[in-house]
PDB file of C-alpha atoms and ligand atoms in Angstrom:
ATOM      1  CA  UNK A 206       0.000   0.000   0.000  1.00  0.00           C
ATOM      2  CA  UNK A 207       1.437   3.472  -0.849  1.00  0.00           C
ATOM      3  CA  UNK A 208       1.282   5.958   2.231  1.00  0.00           C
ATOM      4  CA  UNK A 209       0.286   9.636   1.116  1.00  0.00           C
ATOM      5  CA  UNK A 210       2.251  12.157   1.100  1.00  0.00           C
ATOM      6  CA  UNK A 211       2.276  14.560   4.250  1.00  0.00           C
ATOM      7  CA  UNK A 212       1.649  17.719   1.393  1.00  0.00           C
ATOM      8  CA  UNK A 213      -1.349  15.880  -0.089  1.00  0.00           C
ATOM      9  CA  UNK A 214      -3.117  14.784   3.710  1.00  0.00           C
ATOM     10  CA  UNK A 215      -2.541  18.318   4.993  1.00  0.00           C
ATOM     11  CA  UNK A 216      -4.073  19.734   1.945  1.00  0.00           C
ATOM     12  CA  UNK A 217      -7.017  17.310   1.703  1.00  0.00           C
ATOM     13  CA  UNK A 218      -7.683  17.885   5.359  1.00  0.00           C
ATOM     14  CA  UNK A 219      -7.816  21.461   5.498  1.00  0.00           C
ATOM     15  CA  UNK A 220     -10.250  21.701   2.511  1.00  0.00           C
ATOM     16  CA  UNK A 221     -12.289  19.657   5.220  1.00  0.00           C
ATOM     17  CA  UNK A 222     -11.522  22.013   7.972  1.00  0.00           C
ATOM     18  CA  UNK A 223     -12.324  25.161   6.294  1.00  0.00           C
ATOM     19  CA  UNK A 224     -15.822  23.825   5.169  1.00  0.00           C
ATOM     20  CA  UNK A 225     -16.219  21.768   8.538  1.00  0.00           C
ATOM     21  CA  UNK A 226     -19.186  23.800  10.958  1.00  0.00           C
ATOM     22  CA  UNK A 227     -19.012  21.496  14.039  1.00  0.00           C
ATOM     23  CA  UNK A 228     -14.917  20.375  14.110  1.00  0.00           C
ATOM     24  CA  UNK A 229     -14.019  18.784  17.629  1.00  0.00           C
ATOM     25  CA  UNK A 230     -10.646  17.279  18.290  1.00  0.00           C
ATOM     26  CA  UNK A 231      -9.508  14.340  20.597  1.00  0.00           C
ATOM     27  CA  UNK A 232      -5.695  14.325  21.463  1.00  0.00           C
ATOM     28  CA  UNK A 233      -3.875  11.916  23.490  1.00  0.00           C
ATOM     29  CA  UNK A 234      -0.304  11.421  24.835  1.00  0.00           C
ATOM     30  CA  UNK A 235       1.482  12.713  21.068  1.00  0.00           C
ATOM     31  CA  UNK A 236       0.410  15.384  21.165  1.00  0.00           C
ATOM     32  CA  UNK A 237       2.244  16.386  24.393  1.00  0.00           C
ATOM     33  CA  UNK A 238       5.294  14.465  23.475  1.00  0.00           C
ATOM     34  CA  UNK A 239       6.901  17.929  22.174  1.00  0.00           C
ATOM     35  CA  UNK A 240       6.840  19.168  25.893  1.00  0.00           C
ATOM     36  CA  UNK A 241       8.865  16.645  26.777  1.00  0.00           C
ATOM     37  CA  UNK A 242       5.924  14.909  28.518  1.00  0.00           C
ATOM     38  CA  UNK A 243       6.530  10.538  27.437  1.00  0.00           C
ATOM     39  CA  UNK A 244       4.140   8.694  25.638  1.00  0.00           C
ATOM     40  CA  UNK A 245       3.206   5.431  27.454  1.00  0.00           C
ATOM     41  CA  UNK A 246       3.606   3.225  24.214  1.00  0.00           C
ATOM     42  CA  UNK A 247       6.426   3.507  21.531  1.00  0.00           C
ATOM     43  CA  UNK A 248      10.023   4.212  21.603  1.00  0.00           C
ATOM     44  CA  UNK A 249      10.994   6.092  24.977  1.00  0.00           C
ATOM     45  CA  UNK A 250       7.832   5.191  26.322  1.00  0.00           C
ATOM     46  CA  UNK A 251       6.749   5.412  30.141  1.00  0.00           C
ATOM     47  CA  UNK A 252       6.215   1.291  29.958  1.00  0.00           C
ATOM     48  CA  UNK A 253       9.586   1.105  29.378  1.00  0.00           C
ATOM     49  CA  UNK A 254      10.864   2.336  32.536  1.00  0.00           C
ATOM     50  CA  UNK A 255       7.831   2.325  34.356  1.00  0.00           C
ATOM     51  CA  UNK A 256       5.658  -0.823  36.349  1.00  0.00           C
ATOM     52  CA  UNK A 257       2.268   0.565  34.903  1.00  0.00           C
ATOM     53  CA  UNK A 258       0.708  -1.475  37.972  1.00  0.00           C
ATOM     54  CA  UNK A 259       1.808   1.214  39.784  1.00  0.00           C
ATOM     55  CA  UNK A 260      -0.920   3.407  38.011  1.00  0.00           C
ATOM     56  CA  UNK A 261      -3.712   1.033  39.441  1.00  0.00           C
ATOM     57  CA  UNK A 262      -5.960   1.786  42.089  1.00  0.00           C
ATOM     58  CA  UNK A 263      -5.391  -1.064  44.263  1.00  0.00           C
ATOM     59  CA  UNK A 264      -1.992  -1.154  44.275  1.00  0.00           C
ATOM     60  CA  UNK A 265      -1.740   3.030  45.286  1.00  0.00           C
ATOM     61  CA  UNK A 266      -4.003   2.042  48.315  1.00  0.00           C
ATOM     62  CA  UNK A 267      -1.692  -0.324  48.830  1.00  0.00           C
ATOM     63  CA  UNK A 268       1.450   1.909  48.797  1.00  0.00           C
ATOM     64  CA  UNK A 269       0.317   5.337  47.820  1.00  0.00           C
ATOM     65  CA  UNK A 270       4.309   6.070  48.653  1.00  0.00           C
ATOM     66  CA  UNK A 271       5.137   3.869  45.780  1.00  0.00           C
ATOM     67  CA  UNK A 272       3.278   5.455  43.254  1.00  0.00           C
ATOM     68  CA  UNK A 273       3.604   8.616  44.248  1.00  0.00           C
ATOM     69  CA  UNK A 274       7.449   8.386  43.552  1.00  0.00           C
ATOM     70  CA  UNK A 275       6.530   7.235  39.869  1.00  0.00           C
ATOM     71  CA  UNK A 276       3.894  10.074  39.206  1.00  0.00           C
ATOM     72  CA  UNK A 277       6.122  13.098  40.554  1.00  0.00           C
ATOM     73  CA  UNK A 278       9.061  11.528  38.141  1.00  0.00           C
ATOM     74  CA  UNK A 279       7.052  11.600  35.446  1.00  0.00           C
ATOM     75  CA  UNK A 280       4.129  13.892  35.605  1.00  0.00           C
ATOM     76  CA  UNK A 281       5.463  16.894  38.096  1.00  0.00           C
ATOM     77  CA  UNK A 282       8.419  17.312  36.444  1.00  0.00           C
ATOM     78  CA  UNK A 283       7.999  15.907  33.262  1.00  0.00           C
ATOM     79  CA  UNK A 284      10.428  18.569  31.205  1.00  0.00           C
ATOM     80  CA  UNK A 285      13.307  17.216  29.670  1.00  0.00           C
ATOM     81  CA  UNK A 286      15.533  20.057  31.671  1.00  0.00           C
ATOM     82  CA  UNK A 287      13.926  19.021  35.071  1.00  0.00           C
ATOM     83  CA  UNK A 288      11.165  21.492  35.258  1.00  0.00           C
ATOM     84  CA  UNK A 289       7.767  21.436  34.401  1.00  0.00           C
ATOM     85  CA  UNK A 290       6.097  20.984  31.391  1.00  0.00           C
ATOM     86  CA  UNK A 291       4.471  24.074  29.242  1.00  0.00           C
ATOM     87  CA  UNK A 292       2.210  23.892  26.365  1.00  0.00           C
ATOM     88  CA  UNK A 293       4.028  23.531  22.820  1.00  0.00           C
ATOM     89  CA  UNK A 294       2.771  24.883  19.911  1.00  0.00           C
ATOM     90  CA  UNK A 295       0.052  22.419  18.952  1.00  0.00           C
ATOM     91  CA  UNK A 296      -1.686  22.971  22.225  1.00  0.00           C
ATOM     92  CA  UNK A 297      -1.476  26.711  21.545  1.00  0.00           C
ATOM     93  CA  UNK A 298      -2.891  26.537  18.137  1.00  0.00           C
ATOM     94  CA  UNK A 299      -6.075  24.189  19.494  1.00  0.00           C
ATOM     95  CA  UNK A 300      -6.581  26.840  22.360  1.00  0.00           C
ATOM     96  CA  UNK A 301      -6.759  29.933  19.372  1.00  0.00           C
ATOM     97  CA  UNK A 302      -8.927  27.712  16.799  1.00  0.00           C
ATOM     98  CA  UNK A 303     -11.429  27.563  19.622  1.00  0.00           C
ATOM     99  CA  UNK A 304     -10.890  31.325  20.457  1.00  0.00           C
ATOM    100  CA  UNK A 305     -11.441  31.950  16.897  1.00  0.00           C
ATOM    101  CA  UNK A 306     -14.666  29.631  16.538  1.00  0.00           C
ATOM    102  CA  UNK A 307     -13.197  27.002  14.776  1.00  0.00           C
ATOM    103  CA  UNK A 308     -12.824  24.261  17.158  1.00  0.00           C
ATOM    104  CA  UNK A 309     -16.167  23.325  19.183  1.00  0.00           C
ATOM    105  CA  UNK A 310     -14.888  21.271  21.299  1.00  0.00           C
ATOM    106  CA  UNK A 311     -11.461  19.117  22.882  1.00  0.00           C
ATOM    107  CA  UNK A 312     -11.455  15.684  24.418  1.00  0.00           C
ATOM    108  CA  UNK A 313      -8.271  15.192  25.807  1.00  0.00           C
ATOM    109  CA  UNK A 314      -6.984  11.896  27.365  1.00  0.00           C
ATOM    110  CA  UNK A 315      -4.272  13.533  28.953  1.00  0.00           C
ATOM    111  CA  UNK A 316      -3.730  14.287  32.353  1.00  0.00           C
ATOM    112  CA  UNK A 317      -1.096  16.971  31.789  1.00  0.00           C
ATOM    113  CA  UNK A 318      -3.254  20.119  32.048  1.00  0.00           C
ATOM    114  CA  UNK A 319      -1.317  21.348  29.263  1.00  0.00           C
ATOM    115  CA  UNK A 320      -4.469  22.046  27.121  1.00  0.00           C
ATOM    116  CA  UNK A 321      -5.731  24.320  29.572  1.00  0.00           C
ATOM    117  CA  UNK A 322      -2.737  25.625  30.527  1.00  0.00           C
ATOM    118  CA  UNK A 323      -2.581  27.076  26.517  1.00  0.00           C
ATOM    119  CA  UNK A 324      -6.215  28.538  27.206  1.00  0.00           C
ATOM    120  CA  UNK A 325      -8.605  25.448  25.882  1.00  0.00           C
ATOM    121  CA  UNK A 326     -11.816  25.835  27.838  1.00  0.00           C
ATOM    122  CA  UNK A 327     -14.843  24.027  25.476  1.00  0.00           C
ATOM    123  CA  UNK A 328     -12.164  20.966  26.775  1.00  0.00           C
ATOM    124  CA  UNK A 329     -13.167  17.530  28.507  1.00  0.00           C
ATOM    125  CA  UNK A 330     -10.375  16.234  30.521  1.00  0.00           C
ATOM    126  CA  UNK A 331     -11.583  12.755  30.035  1.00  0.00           C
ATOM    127  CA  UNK A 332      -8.648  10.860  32.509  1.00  0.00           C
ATOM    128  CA  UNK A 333      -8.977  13.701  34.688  1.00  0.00           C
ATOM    129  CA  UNK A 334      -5.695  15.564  35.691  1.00  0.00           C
ATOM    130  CA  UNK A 335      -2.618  16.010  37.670  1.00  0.00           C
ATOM    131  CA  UNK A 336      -3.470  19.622  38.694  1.00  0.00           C
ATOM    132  CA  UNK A 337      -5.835  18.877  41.461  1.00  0.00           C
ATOM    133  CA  UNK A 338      -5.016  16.147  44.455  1.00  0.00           C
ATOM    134  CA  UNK A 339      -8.214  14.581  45.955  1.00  0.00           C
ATOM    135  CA  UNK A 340      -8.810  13.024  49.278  1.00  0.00           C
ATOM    136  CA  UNK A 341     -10.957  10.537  49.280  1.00  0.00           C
ATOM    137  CA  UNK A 342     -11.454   9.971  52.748  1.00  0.00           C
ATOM    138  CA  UNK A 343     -12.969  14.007  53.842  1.00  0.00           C
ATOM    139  CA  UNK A 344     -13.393  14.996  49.793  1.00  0.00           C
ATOM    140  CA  UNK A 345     -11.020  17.850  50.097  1.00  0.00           C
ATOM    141  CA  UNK A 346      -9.079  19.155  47.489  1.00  0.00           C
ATOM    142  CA  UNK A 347      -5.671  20.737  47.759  1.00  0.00           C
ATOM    143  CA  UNK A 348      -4.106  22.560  43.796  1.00  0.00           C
ATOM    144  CA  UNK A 349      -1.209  21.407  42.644  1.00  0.00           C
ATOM    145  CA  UNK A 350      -0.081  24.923  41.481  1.00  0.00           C
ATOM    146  CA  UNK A 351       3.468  25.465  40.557  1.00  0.00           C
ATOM    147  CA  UNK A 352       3.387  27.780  43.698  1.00  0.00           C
ATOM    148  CA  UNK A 353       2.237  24.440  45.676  1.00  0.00           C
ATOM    149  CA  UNK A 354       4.842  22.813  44.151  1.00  0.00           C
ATOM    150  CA  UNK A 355       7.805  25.163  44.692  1.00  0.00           C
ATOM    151  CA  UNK A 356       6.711  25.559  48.376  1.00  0.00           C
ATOM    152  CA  UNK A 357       7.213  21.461  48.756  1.00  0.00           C
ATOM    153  CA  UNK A 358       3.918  19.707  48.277  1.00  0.00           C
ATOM    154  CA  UNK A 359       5.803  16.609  46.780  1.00  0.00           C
ATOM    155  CA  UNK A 360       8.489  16.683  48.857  1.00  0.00           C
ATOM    156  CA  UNK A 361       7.694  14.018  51.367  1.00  0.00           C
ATOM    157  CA  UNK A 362       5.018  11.093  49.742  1.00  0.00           C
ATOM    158  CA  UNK A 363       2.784  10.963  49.983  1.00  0.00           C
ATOM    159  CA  UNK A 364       1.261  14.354  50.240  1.00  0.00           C
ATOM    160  CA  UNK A 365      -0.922  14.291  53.320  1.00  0.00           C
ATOM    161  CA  UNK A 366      -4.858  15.769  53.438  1.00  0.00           C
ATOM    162  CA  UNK A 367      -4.340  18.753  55.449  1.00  0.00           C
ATOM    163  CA  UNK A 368      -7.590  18.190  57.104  1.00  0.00           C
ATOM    164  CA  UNK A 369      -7.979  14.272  57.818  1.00  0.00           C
ATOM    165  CA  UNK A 370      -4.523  13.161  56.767  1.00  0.00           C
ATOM    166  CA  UNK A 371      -5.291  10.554  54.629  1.00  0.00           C
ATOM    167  CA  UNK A 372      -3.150   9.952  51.633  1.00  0.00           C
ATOM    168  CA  UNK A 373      -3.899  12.765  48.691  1.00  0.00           C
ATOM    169  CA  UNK A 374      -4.527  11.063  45.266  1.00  0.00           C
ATOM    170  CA  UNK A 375      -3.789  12.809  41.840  1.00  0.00           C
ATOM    171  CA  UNK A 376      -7.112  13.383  40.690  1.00  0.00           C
ATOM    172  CA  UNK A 377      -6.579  11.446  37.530  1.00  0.00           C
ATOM    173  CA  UNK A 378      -8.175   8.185  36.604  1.00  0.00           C
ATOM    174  CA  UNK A 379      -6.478   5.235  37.751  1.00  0.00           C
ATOM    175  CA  UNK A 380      -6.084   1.807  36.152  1.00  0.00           C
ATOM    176  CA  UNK A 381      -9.798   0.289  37.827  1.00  0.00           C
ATOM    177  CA  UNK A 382     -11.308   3.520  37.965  1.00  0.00           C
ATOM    178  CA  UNK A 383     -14.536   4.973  36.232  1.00  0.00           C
ATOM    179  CA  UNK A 384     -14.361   7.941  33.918  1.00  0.00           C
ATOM    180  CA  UNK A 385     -15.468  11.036  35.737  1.00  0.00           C
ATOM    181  CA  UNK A 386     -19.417  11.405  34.718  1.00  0.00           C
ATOM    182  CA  UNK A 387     -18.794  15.171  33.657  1.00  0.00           C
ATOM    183  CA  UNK A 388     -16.175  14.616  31.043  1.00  0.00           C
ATOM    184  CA  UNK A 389     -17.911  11.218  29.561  1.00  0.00           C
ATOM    185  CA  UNK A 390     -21.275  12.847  28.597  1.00  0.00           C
ATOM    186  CA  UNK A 391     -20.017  16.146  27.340  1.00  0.00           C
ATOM    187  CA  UNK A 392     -17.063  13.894  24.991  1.00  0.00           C
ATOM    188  CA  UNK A 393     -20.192  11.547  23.575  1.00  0.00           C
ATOM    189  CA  UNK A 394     -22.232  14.717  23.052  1.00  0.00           C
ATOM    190  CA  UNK A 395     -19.164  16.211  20.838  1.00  0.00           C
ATOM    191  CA  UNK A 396     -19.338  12.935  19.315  1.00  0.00           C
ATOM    192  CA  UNK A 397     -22.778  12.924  18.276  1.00  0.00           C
ATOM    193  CA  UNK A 398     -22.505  16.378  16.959  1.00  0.00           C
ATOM    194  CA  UNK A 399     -18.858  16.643  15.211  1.00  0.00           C
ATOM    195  CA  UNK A 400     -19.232  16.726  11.383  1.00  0.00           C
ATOM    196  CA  UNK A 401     -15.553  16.505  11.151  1.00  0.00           C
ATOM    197  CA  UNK A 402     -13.192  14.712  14.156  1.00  0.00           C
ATOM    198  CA  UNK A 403      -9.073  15.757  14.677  1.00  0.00           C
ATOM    199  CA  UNK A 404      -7.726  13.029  15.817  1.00  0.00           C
ATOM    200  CA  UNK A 405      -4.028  13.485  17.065  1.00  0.00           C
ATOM    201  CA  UNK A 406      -1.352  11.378  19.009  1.00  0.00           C
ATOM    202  CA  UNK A 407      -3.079   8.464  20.456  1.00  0.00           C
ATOM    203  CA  UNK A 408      -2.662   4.746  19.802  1.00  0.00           C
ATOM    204  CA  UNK A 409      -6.467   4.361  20.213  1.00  0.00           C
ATOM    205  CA  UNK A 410      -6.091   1.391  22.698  1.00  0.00           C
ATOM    206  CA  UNK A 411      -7.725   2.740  25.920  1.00  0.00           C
ATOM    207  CA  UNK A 412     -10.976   2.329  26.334  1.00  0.00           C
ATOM    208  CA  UNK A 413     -13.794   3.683  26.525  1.00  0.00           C
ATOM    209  CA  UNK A 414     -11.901   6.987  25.387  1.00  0.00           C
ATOM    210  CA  UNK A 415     -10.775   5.281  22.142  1.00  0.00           C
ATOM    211  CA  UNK A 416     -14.364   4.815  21.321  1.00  0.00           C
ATOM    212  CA  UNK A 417     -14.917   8.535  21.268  1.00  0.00           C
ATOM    213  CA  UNK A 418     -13.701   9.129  16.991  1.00  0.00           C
ATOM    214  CA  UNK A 419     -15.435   5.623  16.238  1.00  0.00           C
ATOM    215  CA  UNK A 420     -18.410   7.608  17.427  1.00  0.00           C
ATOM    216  CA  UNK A 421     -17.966  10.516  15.718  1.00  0.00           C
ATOM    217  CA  UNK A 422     -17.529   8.542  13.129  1.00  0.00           C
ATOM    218  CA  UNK A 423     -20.861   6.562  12.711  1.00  0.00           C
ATOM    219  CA  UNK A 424     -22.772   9.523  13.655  1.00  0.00           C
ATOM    220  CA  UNK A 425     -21.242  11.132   9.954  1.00  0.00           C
ATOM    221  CA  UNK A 426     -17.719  12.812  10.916  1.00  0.00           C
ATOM    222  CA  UNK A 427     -14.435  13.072   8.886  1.00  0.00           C
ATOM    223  CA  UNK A 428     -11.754  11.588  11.166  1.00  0.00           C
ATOM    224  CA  UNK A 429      -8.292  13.736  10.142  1.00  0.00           C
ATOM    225  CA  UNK A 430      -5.483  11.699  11.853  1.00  0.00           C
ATOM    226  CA  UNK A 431      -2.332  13.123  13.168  1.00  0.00           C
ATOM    227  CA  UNK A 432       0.552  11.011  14.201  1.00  0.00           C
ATOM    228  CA  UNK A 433       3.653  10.028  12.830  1.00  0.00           C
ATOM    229  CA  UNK A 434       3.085   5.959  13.284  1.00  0.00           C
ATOM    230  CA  UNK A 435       0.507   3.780  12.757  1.00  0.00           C
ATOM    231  CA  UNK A 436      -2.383   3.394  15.003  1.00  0.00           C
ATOM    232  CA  UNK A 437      -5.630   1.870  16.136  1.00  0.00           C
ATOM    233  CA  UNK A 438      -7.380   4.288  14.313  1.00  0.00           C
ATOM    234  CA  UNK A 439      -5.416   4.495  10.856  1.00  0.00           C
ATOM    235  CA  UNK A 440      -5.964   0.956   9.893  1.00  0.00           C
ATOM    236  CA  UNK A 441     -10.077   1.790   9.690  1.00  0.00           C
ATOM    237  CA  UNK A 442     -11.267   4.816  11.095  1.00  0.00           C
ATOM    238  CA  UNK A 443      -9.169   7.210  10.007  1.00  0.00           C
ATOM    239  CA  UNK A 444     -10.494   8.999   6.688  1.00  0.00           C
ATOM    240  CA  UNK A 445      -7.533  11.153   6.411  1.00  0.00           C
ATOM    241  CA  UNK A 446      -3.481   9.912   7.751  1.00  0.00           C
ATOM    242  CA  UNK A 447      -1.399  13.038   8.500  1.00  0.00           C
ATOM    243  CA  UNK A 448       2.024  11.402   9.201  1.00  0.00           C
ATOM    244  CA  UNK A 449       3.685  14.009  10.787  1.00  0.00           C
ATOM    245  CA  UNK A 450       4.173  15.155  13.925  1.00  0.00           C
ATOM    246  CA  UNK A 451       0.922  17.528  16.277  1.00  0.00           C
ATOM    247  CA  UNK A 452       3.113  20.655  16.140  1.00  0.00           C
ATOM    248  CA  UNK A 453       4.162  20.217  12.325  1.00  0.00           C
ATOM    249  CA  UNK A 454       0.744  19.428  11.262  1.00  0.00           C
ATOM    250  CA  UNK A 455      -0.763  22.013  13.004  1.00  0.00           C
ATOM    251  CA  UNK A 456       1.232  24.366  11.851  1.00  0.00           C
ATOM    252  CA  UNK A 457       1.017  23.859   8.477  1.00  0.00           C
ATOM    253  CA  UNK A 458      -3.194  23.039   8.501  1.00  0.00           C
ATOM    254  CA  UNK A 459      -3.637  26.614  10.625  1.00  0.00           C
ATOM    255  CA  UNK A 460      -1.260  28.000   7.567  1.00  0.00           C
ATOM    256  CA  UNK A 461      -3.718  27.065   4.992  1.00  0.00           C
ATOM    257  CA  UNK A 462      -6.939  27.470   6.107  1.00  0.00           C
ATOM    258  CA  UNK A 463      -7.460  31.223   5.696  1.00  0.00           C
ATOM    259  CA  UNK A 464     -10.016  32.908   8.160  1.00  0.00           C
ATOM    260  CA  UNK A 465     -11.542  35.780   8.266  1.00  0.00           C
ATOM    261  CA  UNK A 466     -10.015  38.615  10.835  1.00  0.00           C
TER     262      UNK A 466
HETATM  263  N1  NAD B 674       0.666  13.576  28.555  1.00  0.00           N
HETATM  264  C1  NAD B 674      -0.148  12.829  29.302  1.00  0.00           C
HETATM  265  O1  NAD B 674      -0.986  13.313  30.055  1.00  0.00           O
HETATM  266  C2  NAD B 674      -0.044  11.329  29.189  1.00  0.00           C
HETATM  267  C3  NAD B 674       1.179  10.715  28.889  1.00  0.00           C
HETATM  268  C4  NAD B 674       1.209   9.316  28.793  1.00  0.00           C
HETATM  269  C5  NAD B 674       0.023   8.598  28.963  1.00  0.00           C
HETATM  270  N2  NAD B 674      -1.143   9.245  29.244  1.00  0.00           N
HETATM  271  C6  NAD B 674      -2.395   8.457  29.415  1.00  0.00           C
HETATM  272  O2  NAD B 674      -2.184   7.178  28.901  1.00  0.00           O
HETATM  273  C7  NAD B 674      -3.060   6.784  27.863  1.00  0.00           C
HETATM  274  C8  NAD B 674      -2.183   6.569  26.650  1.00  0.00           C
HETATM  275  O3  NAD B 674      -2.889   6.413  25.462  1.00  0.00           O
HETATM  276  P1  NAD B 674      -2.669   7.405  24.237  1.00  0.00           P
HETATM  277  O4  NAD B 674      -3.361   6.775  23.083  1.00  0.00           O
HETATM  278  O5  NAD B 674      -3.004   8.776  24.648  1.00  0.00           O
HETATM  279  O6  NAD B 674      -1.080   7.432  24.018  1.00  0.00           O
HETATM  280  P2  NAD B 674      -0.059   6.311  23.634  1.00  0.00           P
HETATM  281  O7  NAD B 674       1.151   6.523  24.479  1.00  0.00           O
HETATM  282  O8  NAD B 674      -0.683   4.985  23.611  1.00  0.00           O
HETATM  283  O9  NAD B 674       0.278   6.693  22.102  1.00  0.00           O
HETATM  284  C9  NAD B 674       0.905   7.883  21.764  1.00  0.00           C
HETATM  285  C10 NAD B 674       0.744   8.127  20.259  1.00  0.00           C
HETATM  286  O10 NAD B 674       1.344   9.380  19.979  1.00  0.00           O
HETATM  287  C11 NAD B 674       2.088   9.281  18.781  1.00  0.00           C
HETATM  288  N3  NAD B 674       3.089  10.340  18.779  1.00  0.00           N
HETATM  289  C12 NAD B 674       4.354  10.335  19.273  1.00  0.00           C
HETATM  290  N4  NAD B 674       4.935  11.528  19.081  1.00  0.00           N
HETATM  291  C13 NAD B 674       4.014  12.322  18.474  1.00  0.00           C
HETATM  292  C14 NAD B 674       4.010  13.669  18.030  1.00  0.00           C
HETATM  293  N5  NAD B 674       5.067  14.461  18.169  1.00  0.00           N
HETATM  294  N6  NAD B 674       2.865  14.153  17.458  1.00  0.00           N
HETATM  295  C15 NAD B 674       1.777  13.368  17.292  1.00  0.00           C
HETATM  296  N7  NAD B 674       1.736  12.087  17.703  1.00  0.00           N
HETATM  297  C16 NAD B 674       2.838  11.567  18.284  1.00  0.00           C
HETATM  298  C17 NAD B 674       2.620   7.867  18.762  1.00  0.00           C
HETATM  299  O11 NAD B 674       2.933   7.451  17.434  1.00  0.00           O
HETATM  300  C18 NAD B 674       1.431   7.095  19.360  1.00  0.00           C
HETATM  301  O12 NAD B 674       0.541   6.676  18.351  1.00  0.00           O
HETATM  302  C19 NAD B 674      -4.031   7.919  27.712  1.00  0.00           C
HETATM  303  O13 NAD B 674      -5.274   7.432  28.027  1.00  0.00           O
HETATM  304  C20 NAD B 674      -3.577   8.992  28.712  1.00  0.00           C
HETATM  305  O14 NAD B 674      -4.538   9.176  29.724  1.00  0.00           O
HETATM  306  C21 NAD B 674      -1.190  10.590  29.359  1.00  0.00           C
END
């Protein structure tokens, strides 16, 4: 089978994005792979130096220590220079398409923040995020601001409940954990509703989020694929195959679909 060309599938797809009325996009862990945040599968991937047993539920209530080492590592300082992570440019150009009216709406499997950190707000964090740690025992909630952070919150795991002193909890979606009720409806609404569907950076083998462009699909959307390997997605869902990387692609898509200002 001959792959198309990177010039062609960016062309094709932003015919389809200038024309599209109800365009929602679904990223997962690719997309973030530019701010030095690791994909889970692939080359360089978390499951390569990580136990990802350490990411389910039962074993943190096990040894909430344990995991907690893991999670810092990789999520609270995720930067290749040590420090945090910050938005790269293809979060940045999702975050202006919506400001613009272009984009209705983001379902993000990524726990980063770094979609709303570039401004996204029409955004369903559908694994929840890093930016908020939940106790389960009282329900309080304590931010994980970089303020938090710099003053030590991490420093000694795990981070205690400063009311009960249970054990704080990322409040992301653990391995054995439902998806949070909020974030599931308003993704299958998008779904429903999207006449065209970005898809960018996942593998498409998590479920139920990976369900979310099948559904857009059978309810009449174009599915415009970004990511440089093959995936889940490409080998049937995928209408459209950009082979490059989220930044590139985006890039050169927001380059040729002309707006008005
Ligand atoms: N950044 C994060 O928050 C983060 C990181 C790792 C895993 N996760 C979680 O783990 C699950 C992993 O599944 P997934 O499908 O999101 O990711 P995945 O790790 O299974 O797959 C990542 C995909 O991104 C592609 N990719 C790599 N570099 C890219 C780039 N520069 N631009 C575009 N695509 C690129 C890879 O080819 C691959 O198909 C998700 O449900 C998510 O919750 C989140």
């Amino acid at each position: 089978m001959r792959l198309e060309s990177p010039e062609s599938s960016v062309s094709r797809a932003a015919a389809i994005l200038r024309d599209s009325r109800r365009l929602m996009a679904f990223t997962g862990a690719g997309i973030s792979a530019e701010s030095g945040v690791p994909t889970f599968r692939g080359a360089g991937g978390l499951w390569e130096r990580m136990d990802p047993g350490l990411l389910e539920i039962g074993r943190f209530d096990a040894d909430p220590g344990a995991s907690w080492a893991a999670i810092r590592e990789l999520f609270y300082a995720a930067a290749p220079d040590g420090g945090r992570a910050s938005p790269n440019a293809a979060h940045r150009i999702l975050a202006r398409w919506e400001a613009e009216g272009l984009l209705s709406f983001l379902v993000t499997q990524n726990i980063d923040g770094l979609h709303s950190a570039a401004g996204s707000r029409r955004l369903a964090e559908f694994h929840g995020s890093i930016r908020e740690l939940l106790c389960r025992r009282c329900g309080g909630r304590v931010q994980a601001t970089s303020e938090a952070l710099d003053a030590g919150l991490l420093d000694s795991l795990p981070p205690r409940c400063p009311s009960c002193g249970e054990a704080l909890k990322p409040d992301f979606v653990f391995f054995g954990e439902g998806i949070p009720q909020a974030a599931y409806s308003a993704a299958m609404d998008a779904a429903e509703m999207a006449d065209a569907c970005l898809v960018i950076g996942s593998t498409g083998v998590v479920y139920p989020a990976a369900q979310i462009p099948i559904l857009a699909k059978r309810a009449g959307a174009v599915v415009i694929e970004i990511d440089p390997g093959d995936t889940e997605f490409s080998v049937g869902a995928s209408d459209i195959h950009i082979r490059l990387g989220a930044s590139e692609a985006l890039t050169r898509l927001d380059a040729l679909i002309a707006r008005p200002k």
